[in-house]
Coordinates of C-alpha atoms in Angstrom, one line a residue:
Chain A
M1 CA -22.8 14.9 13.9
E2 CA -23.6 15.7 17.5
E3 CA -26.8 17.6 16.4
K4 CA -27.9 14.5 14.5
I5 CA -27.4 12.2 17.4
I6 CA -29.4 14.5 19.7
A7 CA -32.2 14.7 17.0
A8 CA -32.2 10.9 16.7
I9 CA -32.6 10.4 20.5
I10 CA -35.3 13.0 20.8
V11 CA -37.5 11.9 17.8
S12 CA -37.1 8.2 18.5
A13 CA -38.2 8.9 22.2
I14 CA -41.2 11.0 20.9
A15 CA -42.2 8.2 18.5
F16 CA -42.0 5.5 21.1
F17 CA -43.4 7.1 24.1
S18 CA -46.3 9.0 22.5
I19 CA -47.7 5.7 21.1
Y20 CA -46.8 3.7 24.2
A21 CA -48.7 6.2 26.4
F22 CA -51.6 7.1 24.1
T23 CA -52.5 3.6 22.9
P24 CA -54.1 2.4 26.3
V25 CA -56.2 5.5 26.4
W26 CA -57.2 5.0 22.7
I27 CA -58.1 1.3 23.5
K28 CA -60.4 2.5 26.4
F29 CA -62.0 5.1 24.1
L30 CA -62.6 2.4 21.4
Q31 CA -64.0 -0.1 24.0
K32 CA -66.4 2.6 25.4
R33 CA -67.8 3.2 21.9
N34 CA -68.0 -0.6 21.1
L35 CA -65.6 -0.1 18.2
A36 CA -64.2 -3.7 18.3
V37 CA -64.1 -6.7 16.0
K38 CA -63.9 -10.5 16.7
D39 CA -60.6 -12.0 16.9
V40 CA -61.3 -15.0 14.7
N41 CA -58.3 -17.0 15.8
K42 CA -59.2 -17.1 19.5
K43 CA -61.6 -19.4 21.2
G44 CA -64.9 -17.8 22.3
N45 CA -66.1 -14.4 21.4
I46 CA -63.1 -12.2 22.1
M47 CA -63.5 -8.6 20.8
I48 CA -60.5 -6.5 20.0
P49 CA -60.6 -2.7 19.7
R50 CA -60.0 -1.4 16.1
P51 CA -58.6 0.7 14.5
G52 CA -55.4 1.7 16.2
G53 CA -54.3 3.8 13.2
I54 CA -54.8 7.1 15.1
S55 CA -52.3 6.1 17.8
I56 CA -49.7 5.4 15.1
L57 CA -50.5 8.5 13.2
L58 CA -49.9 10.6 16.4
G59 CA -46.5 9.0 17.0
I60 CA -45.2 9.1 13.5
V61 CA -46.4 12.6 12.7
A62 CA -45.2 14.1 16.0
S63 CA -41.8 12.7 15.7
E64 CA -41.4 13.5 12.1
I65 CA -42.5 17.2 12.6
T66 CA -40.0 17.4 15.4
L67 CA -37.3 16.0 13.0
Y68 CA -38.4 18.6 10.5
L69 CA -37.6 21.4 13.0
F70 CA -34.1 20.0 13.2
F71 CA -33.7 19.5 9.5
P72 CA -36.2 21.5 7.4
I73 CA -35.7 19.5 4.2
S74 CA -38.4 18.6 1.5
E75 CA -37.8 14.9 2.0
I76 CA -39.0 15.0 5.6
L77 CA -42.0 17.1 4.7
A78 CA -42.9 14.5 1.9
I79 CA -42.7 11.8 4.6
I80 CA -45.1 13.7 6.8
I81 CA -47.7 14.5 4.2
T82 CA -47.6 11.0 2.5
S83 CA -47.9 9.3 6.0
I84 CA -51.1 11.5 6.8
L85 CA -52.5 10.7 3.3
G86 CA -51.8 7.0 3.7
F87 CA -53.6 7.1 7.1
S88 CA -56.6 9.0 5.4
V89 CA -57.0 6.3 2.8
G90 CA -56.8 3.5 5.4
I91 CA -59.4 5.2 7.8
I92 CA -61.9 5.5 4.9
D93 CA -61.5 1.7 4.3
D94 CA -61.9 1.2 8.1
K95 CA -65.1 3.2 8.2
K96 CA -66.6 1.8 5.0
T97 CA -65.4 -1.4 3.2
M98 CA -64.3 -0.2 -0.3
G99 CA -63.7 -2.3 -3.4
G100 CA -60.4 -4.0 -4.1
W101 CA -59.3 -1.3 -6.5
F102 CA -59.9 1.6 -4.0
K103 CA -56.7 1.3 -1.9
P104 CA -54.2 0.9 -4.8
L105 CA -55.8 3.9 -6.7
A106 CA -56.1 6.2 -3.7
L107 CA -52.6 5.3 -2.5
A108 CA -51.2 6.1 -5.9
F109 CA -52.4 9.8 -5.3
C110 CA -50.5 9.7 -2.0
A111 CA -47.3 9.8 -4.1
A112 CA -48.2 13.3 -5.2
P113 CA -46.2 15.1 -2.4
I114 CA -43.0 13.3 -3.4
L115 CA -43.4 14.4 -6.9
L116 CA -44.6 17.9 -6.2
L117 CA -41.9 18.6 -3.6
G118 CA -39.3 17.0 -5.9
A119 CA -38.1 14.8 -3.0
Y120 CA -36.7 12.1 -5.3
D121 CA -33.8 11.3 -7.4
S122 CA -34.5 9.6 -10.7
N123 CA -31.3 7.4 -10.3
L124 CA -32.1 3.8 -9.3
D125 CA -29.3 2.4 -7.3
F126 CA -28.5 -1.3 -7.5
P127 CA -25.8 -3.4 -5.5
L128 CA -22.6 -4.3 -7.2
F129 CA -23.6 -2.8 -10.6
G130 CA -24.1 1.0 -9.8
S131 CA -27.1 3.2 -10.7
V132 CA -29.2 3.6 -13.8
K133 CA -30.9 6.9 -14.8
I134 CA -34.4 6.2 -15.9
P135 CA -36.4 9.5 -15.4
S136 CA -39.7 8.3 -17.0
L137 CA -39.6 4.9 -15.5
Y138 CA -38.7 6.2 -12.0
L139 CA -41.9 8.4 -12.1
A140 CA -44.0 5.3 -12.5
L141 CA -41.9 3.7 -9.7
V142 CA -42.7 6.6 -7.4
V143 CA -46.4 6.3 -8.1
F144 CA -46.5 2.5 -7.8
M145 CA -44.2 2.3 -4.7
I146 CA -46.8 3.7 -2.1
P147 CA -49.7 1.4 -3.1
I148 CA -47.4 -1.6 -3.3
M149 CA -45.9 -1.0 0.1
G150 CA -49.3 0.1 1.7
N151 CA -51.0 -3.1 0.4
T152 CA -48.1 -5.4 1.2
I153 CA -48.2 -4.4 4.9
N154 CA -52.0 -4.4 4.9
S155 CA -52.3 -7.9 3.4
I156 CA -49.8 -9.4 6.0
D157 CA -51.9 -8.1 8.9
V158 CA -53.8 -11.3 9.4
L159 CA -52.5 -12.5 12.8
N160 CA -51.7 -10.9 16.1
G161 CA -48.5 -8.5 15.9
I162 CA -47.4 -9.4 12.4
A163 CA -48.0 -6.1 10.6
S164 CA -46.4 -4.1 13.4
G165 CA -43.6 -6.7 14.0
V166 CA -42.6 -6.9 10.4
T167 CA -42.6 -3.2 10.0
T168 CA -40.5 -2.9 13.2
I169 CA -37.8 -5.3 12.0
A170 CA -37.8 -4.0 8.4
S171 CA -37.6 -0.4 9.5
F172 CA -34.7 -1.0 11.8
A173 CA -32.9 -2.8 9.0
L174 CA -33.7 0.1 6.7
A175 CA -32.5 2.7 9.2
V176 CA -29.2 0.7 9.7
S177 CA -28.8 0.6 5.8
L178 CA -29.4 4.4 5.6
F179 CA -26.7 5.0 8.2
I180 CA -24.3 2.6 6.4
M181 CA -24.9 4.7 3.3
Q182 CA -24.4 7.9 5.3
N183 CA -27.9 9.2 4.5
Y184 CA -28.3 10.3 8.2
E185 CA -31.4 12.6 8.1
I186 CA -33.6 9.9 6.4
G187 CA -32.0 7.3 8.6
I188 CA -33.3 9.2 11.6
A189 CA -36.7 9.7 9.8
C190 CA -36.8 5.8 9.5
L191 CA -36.0 5.4 13.2
C192 CA -39.2 7.3 13.9
L193 CA -41.2 4.6 12.0
A194 CA -39.1 1.9 13.6
F195 CA -39.8 3.1 17.2
A196 CA -43.4 4.0 16.5
S197 CA -44.2 0.5 15.2
L198 CA -42.1 -1.0 18.0
A199 CA -44.3 0.9 20.6
F200 CA -47.5 -0.3 18.8
Y201 CA -46.2 -3.9 18.6
K202 CA -46.3 -3.9 22.5
Y203 CA -50.1 -3.8 22.3
H204 CA -50.6 -5.6 19.0
K205 CA -48.4 -8.6 19.7
F206 CA -50.0 -11.9 20.7
P207 CA -52.6 -11.8 22.4
S208 CA -53.5 -8.4 20.8
R209 CA -55.1 -5.7 22.9
I210 CA -55.8 -3.6 19.7
F211 CA -55.7 -4.1 16.0
P212 CA -54.1 -1.4 13.7
G213 CA -56.9 -1.6 11.2
D214 CA -56.4 -0.5 7.6
S215 CA -55.5 3.0 8.8
G216 CA -52.6 1.7 10.8
A217 CA -51.4 -1.0 8.4
V218 CA -51.5 1.1 5.3
M219 CA -49.9 4.0 7.1
F220 CA -47.1 1.8 8.1
G221 CA -46.6 0.7 4.4
A222 CA -47.0 4.2 3.0
T223 CA -44.5 5.6 5.5
Y224 CA -42.1 2.8 4.7
G225 CA -42.5 3.3 0.9
V226 CA -41.8 7.1 1.0
I227 CA -38.7 6.6 3.2
A228 CA -37.5 4.1 0.6
I229 CA -38.0 6.7 -2.3
V230 CA -36.6 9.8 -0.6
G231 CA -33.7 7.9 1.0
Q232 CA -32.9 6.3 -2.6
I233 CA -32.9 2.8 -1.1
E234 CA -35.8 1.2 -3.0
V235 CA -34.1 -2.0 -3.6
I236 CA -32.8 -2.4 0.0
A237 CA -36.4 -1.6 1.2
A238 CA -37.9 -4.3 -1.0
V239 CA -35.3 -6.8 0.3
A240 CA -36.0 -5.9 4.0
I241 CA -39.8 -6.6 3.6
L242 CA -39.3 -9.8 1.4
P243 CA -41.7 -12.0 3.6
A244 CA -44.5 -9.5 3.2
V245 CA -43.7 -9.2 -0.6
I246 CA -43.8 -13.0 -0.8
N247 CA -47.2 -13.1 0.9
S248 CA -48.6 -10.6 -1.6
F249 CA -46.9 -12.4 -4.5
L250 CA -48.3 -15.7 -3.4
F251 CA -51.8 -14.2 -2.9
L252 CA -51.9 -12.4 -6.3
S253 CA -50.4 -15.4 -8.2
S254 CA -53.1 -17.7 -6.9
V255 CA -56.0 -15.3 -7.0
K256 CA -54.8 -13.8 -10.2
K257 CA -56.7 -10.4 -9.6
I258 CA -56.8 -7.5 -7.2
V259 CA -59.6 -8.1 -4.7
E260 CA -60.5 -6.9 -1.2
H261 CA -59.2 -9.6 1.3
R262 CA -62.7 -9.9 2.8
E263 CA -64.0 -11.2 -0.5
I264 CA -61.8 -14.3 -0.8
K265 CA -62.1 -17.7 0.8
N266 CA -60.2 -18.1 4.0
P267 CA -56.9 -20.2 3.3
V268 CA -56.7 -21.5 6.9
K269 CA -59.1 -23.2 9.3
H270 CA -58.9 -24.3 12.9
T271 CA -58.2 -27.6 14.6
D272 CA -60.0 -28.6 17.7
D273 CA -57.2 -27.1 20.0
F274 CA -57.5 -23.9 17.8
K275 CA -54.3 -24.3 16.0
L276 CA -54.3 -23.0 12.4
K277 CA -54.2 -25.6 9.6
S278 CA -54.2 -25.3 5.8
T279 CA -57.7 -25.5 4.2
D280 CA -58.6 -28.3 1.7
E281 CA -60.4 -25.8 -0.5
N282 CA -58.8 -25.9 -3.9
H283 CA -59.8 -22.3 -4.8
A284 CA -58.5 -20.7 -1.5
P285 CA -55.5 -18.6 -2.1
I286 CA -52.0 -19.6 -1.1
T287 CA -50.5 -17.2 1.4
L288 CA -47.3 -17.0 3.5
V289 CA -49.3 -18.4 6.5
R290 CA -50.8 -21.3 4.4
L291 CA -47.4 -22.2 3.3
L292 CA -46.1 -22.2 6.9
I293 CA -48.8 -24.5 8.1
A294 CA -49.0 -26.7 4.8
K295 CA -47.2 -29.6 6.6
K296 CA -48.6 -29.5 10.2
P297 CA -50.9 -27.1 12.1
L298 CA -49.3 -24.4 14.2
S299 CA -50.6 -22.1 16.9
E300 CA -51.1 -18.5 16.1
K301 CA -48.1 -17.6 18.3
Q302 CA -45.8 -20.0 16.6
I303 CA -46.9 -18.7 13.1
C304 CA -46.1 -15.1 14.3
N305 CA -42.7 -16.0 15.5
E306 CA -41.9 -17.8 12.2
V307 CA -42.9 -14.8 10.1
L308 CA -40.9 -12.5 12.4
K309 CA -37.9 -14.8 12.0
L310 CA -38.1 -14.7 8.3
T311 CA -38.2 -10.9 8.4
V312 CA -35.1 -10.8 10.6
F313 CA -33.4 -13.0 7.9
S314 CA -34.5 -10.6 5.1
G315 CA -33.4 -7.6 7.3
V316 CA -30.0 -9.1 7.5
L317 CA -30.1 -9.6 3.6
A318 CA -31.1 -5.9 3.4
I319 CA -28.0 -4.8 5.5
I320 CA -25.7 -7.0 3.3
T321 CA -27.2 -5.3 0.3
A322 CA -26.5 -1.8 1.8
F323 CA -22.8 -2.9 2.2
M324 CA -22.8 -4.2 -1.3
M325 CA -24.0 -0.8 -2.6
G326 CA -20.5 0.5 -2.0
V327 CA -18.9 -2.4 -4.1
K328 CA -18.8 -2.0 -7.8
I329 CA -18.1 -4.8 -10.4
Q330 CA -16.2 -3.2 -13.2
Chain B
M1 CA -40.6 -26.5 5.5
N2 CA -38.9 -23.3 7.0
L3 CA -35.7 -24.1 5.1
K4 CA -37.7 -24.0 1.8
I5 CA -39.2 -20.7 2.6
Y6 CA -35.7 -19.2 3.6
S7 CA -34.5 -20.6 0.4
F8 CA -37.4 -18.9 -1.4
I9 CA -36.3 -15.5 0.2
L10 CA -32.7 -16.1 -0.8
V11 CA -33.7 -17.0 -4.4
M12 CA -35.9 -13.9 -4.5
W13 CA -32.8 -11.7 -3.3
I14 CA -30.4 -13.3 -5.9
L15 CA -32.9 -12.7 -8.6
M16 CA -33.3 -9.1 -7.6
L17 CA -29.5 -8.7 -7.7
I18 CA -29.2 -10.3 -11.1
G19 CA -32.2 -8.3 -12.4
G20 CA -30.6 -5.1 -11.1
G21 CA -27.3 -6.0 -12.9
L22 CA -29.2 -6.5 -16.2
V23 CA -31.1 -3.2 -15.9
V24 CA -27.8 -1.3 -15.2
I25 CA -25.8 -3.1 -18.0
F26 CA -28.5 -3.3 -20.7
V27 CA -31.5 -1.1 -20.0
G28 CA -29.9 2.1 -18.7
P29 CA -27.4 2.7 -21.5
F30 CA -29.8 1.7 -24.2
T31 CA -30.4 4.3 -26.9
F32 CA -31.3 4.6 -30.5
T33 CA -29.7 7.0 -32.9
P34 CA -30.0 10.6 -31.8
D35 CA -32.8 11.4 -34.4
I36 CA -35.3 9.0 -32.7
E37 CA -37.7 10.6 -30.2
P38 CA -36.6 10.0 -26.6
I39 CA -40.1 8.9 -25.7
I40 CA -39.7 5.9 -28.0
T41 CA -36.4 5.0 -26.3
S42 CA -38.2 5.2 -22.9
G43 CA -41.1 3.1 -24.3
V44 CA -38.6 0.3 -25.3
K45 CA -37.0 0.6 -21.9
V46 CA -40.3 0.1 -20.3
I47 CA -40.9 -3.0 -22.5
I48 CA -37.5 -4.5 -21.5
A49 CA -38.1 -3.8 -17.8
L50 CA -41.6 -5.4 -18.0
F51 CA -40.1 -8.4 -19.7
L52 CA -37.5 -8.7 -16.9
I53 CA -40.3 -8.5 -14.4
F54 CA -42.2 -11.2 -16.2
V55 CA -39.2 -13.5 -16.1
W56 CA -38.7 -12.7 -12.4
L57 CA -42.4 -13.5 -11.6
F58 CA -42.4 -16.6 -13.9
T59 CA -39.3 -18.1 -12.1
L60 CA -40.8 -17.3 -8.7
T61 CA -44.2 -18.9 -9.6
K62 CA -42.3 -22.0 -10.6
V63 CA -40.4 -22.1 -7.3
K64 CA -43.6 -21.4 -5.3
N65 CA -45.5 -24.1 -6.9
W66 CA -42.7 -26.6 -6.3
I67 CA -42.5 -25.7 -2.6
F68 CA -46.3 -25.9 -2.1
K69 CA -46.8 -29.1 -4.0
S70 CA -43.8 -30.8 -2.3
E71 CA -45.2 -29.8 1.2
V72 CA -48.8 -30.9 0.4
K73 CA -47.4 -34.3 -0.8
S74 CA -45.1 -34.9 2.2

């Protein structure tokens, strides 16, 4: 146990401080090369450096490799490779805008390391009722999990700090759940993601100094997804990230097809004091943000806080679910 | 408004717990006679799982429409 505590402290520190120290350097690098996009929710022509994915990649991979030196197990190797592949898919989308189907298809291939390394168990665990063995269905779940998580985090990355904030809260909830279920190695691996996203949140929160871009947001989702699979906590992972799942669900159920988010009508517009209000366009999709501002306009910061509070609520539900895993209804 | 979204999350969570129970109780142990190909059994399990997902999504769509319409009206 002592070795696990030491490993947890070391890798958490590496994840946090590498991103904390490297991101300002990366911001200057991007600014020098004019790699910035307009922050559409701010008055004036405020340009924000993008993408910050490389900074997130550095923190997650450095900490996970260190963890692999402590515990050389195939599950951690699967997390490292899948995270790198997730970043690669995102950076392609950052450099060149791809069609709506590119990311889901490419991210499905990112699940290959999990399958090739055999870093999964085909039992799907549910709270209260026990587990179910579904070998064929589970393979499909592994293949779908990475694209779903990658796109879920990417599609909630619409306002300052939401993607990194949601990932931070959900990852800490997931890490606590893994410790409750005594899956310590993967719990520590999840701490790497939690501290990496927390460090990035410092620069991404309102008012943002950097955007994660597709490379950062997709990597957050892919890493979260692979941890859910190798940690055998798929249901808990889905619960912890419910606000982001709701956002994707609302979007897909109103658009009724998979499209690149740049192709759709903006579901929000600005008031004179630059608060966000719901659009009157009938064909604009319903999203979590649009739902939050359906009644009255809110500032960007207020909306971010509301989304993070919702994530805390779902994080608590996830931890309750983890406790319920130990209880069986006969 | 916020209370409705928190309720939405709670409904999603409860539906996930119930859906999990149905999968464990009905889908997992489901088998035909031993002379039937396992792939057919898996196929039937997939269909049942997809049906459960459809019911889950249908219920959530109804809840979502109710929340959004009640908010727009108010």
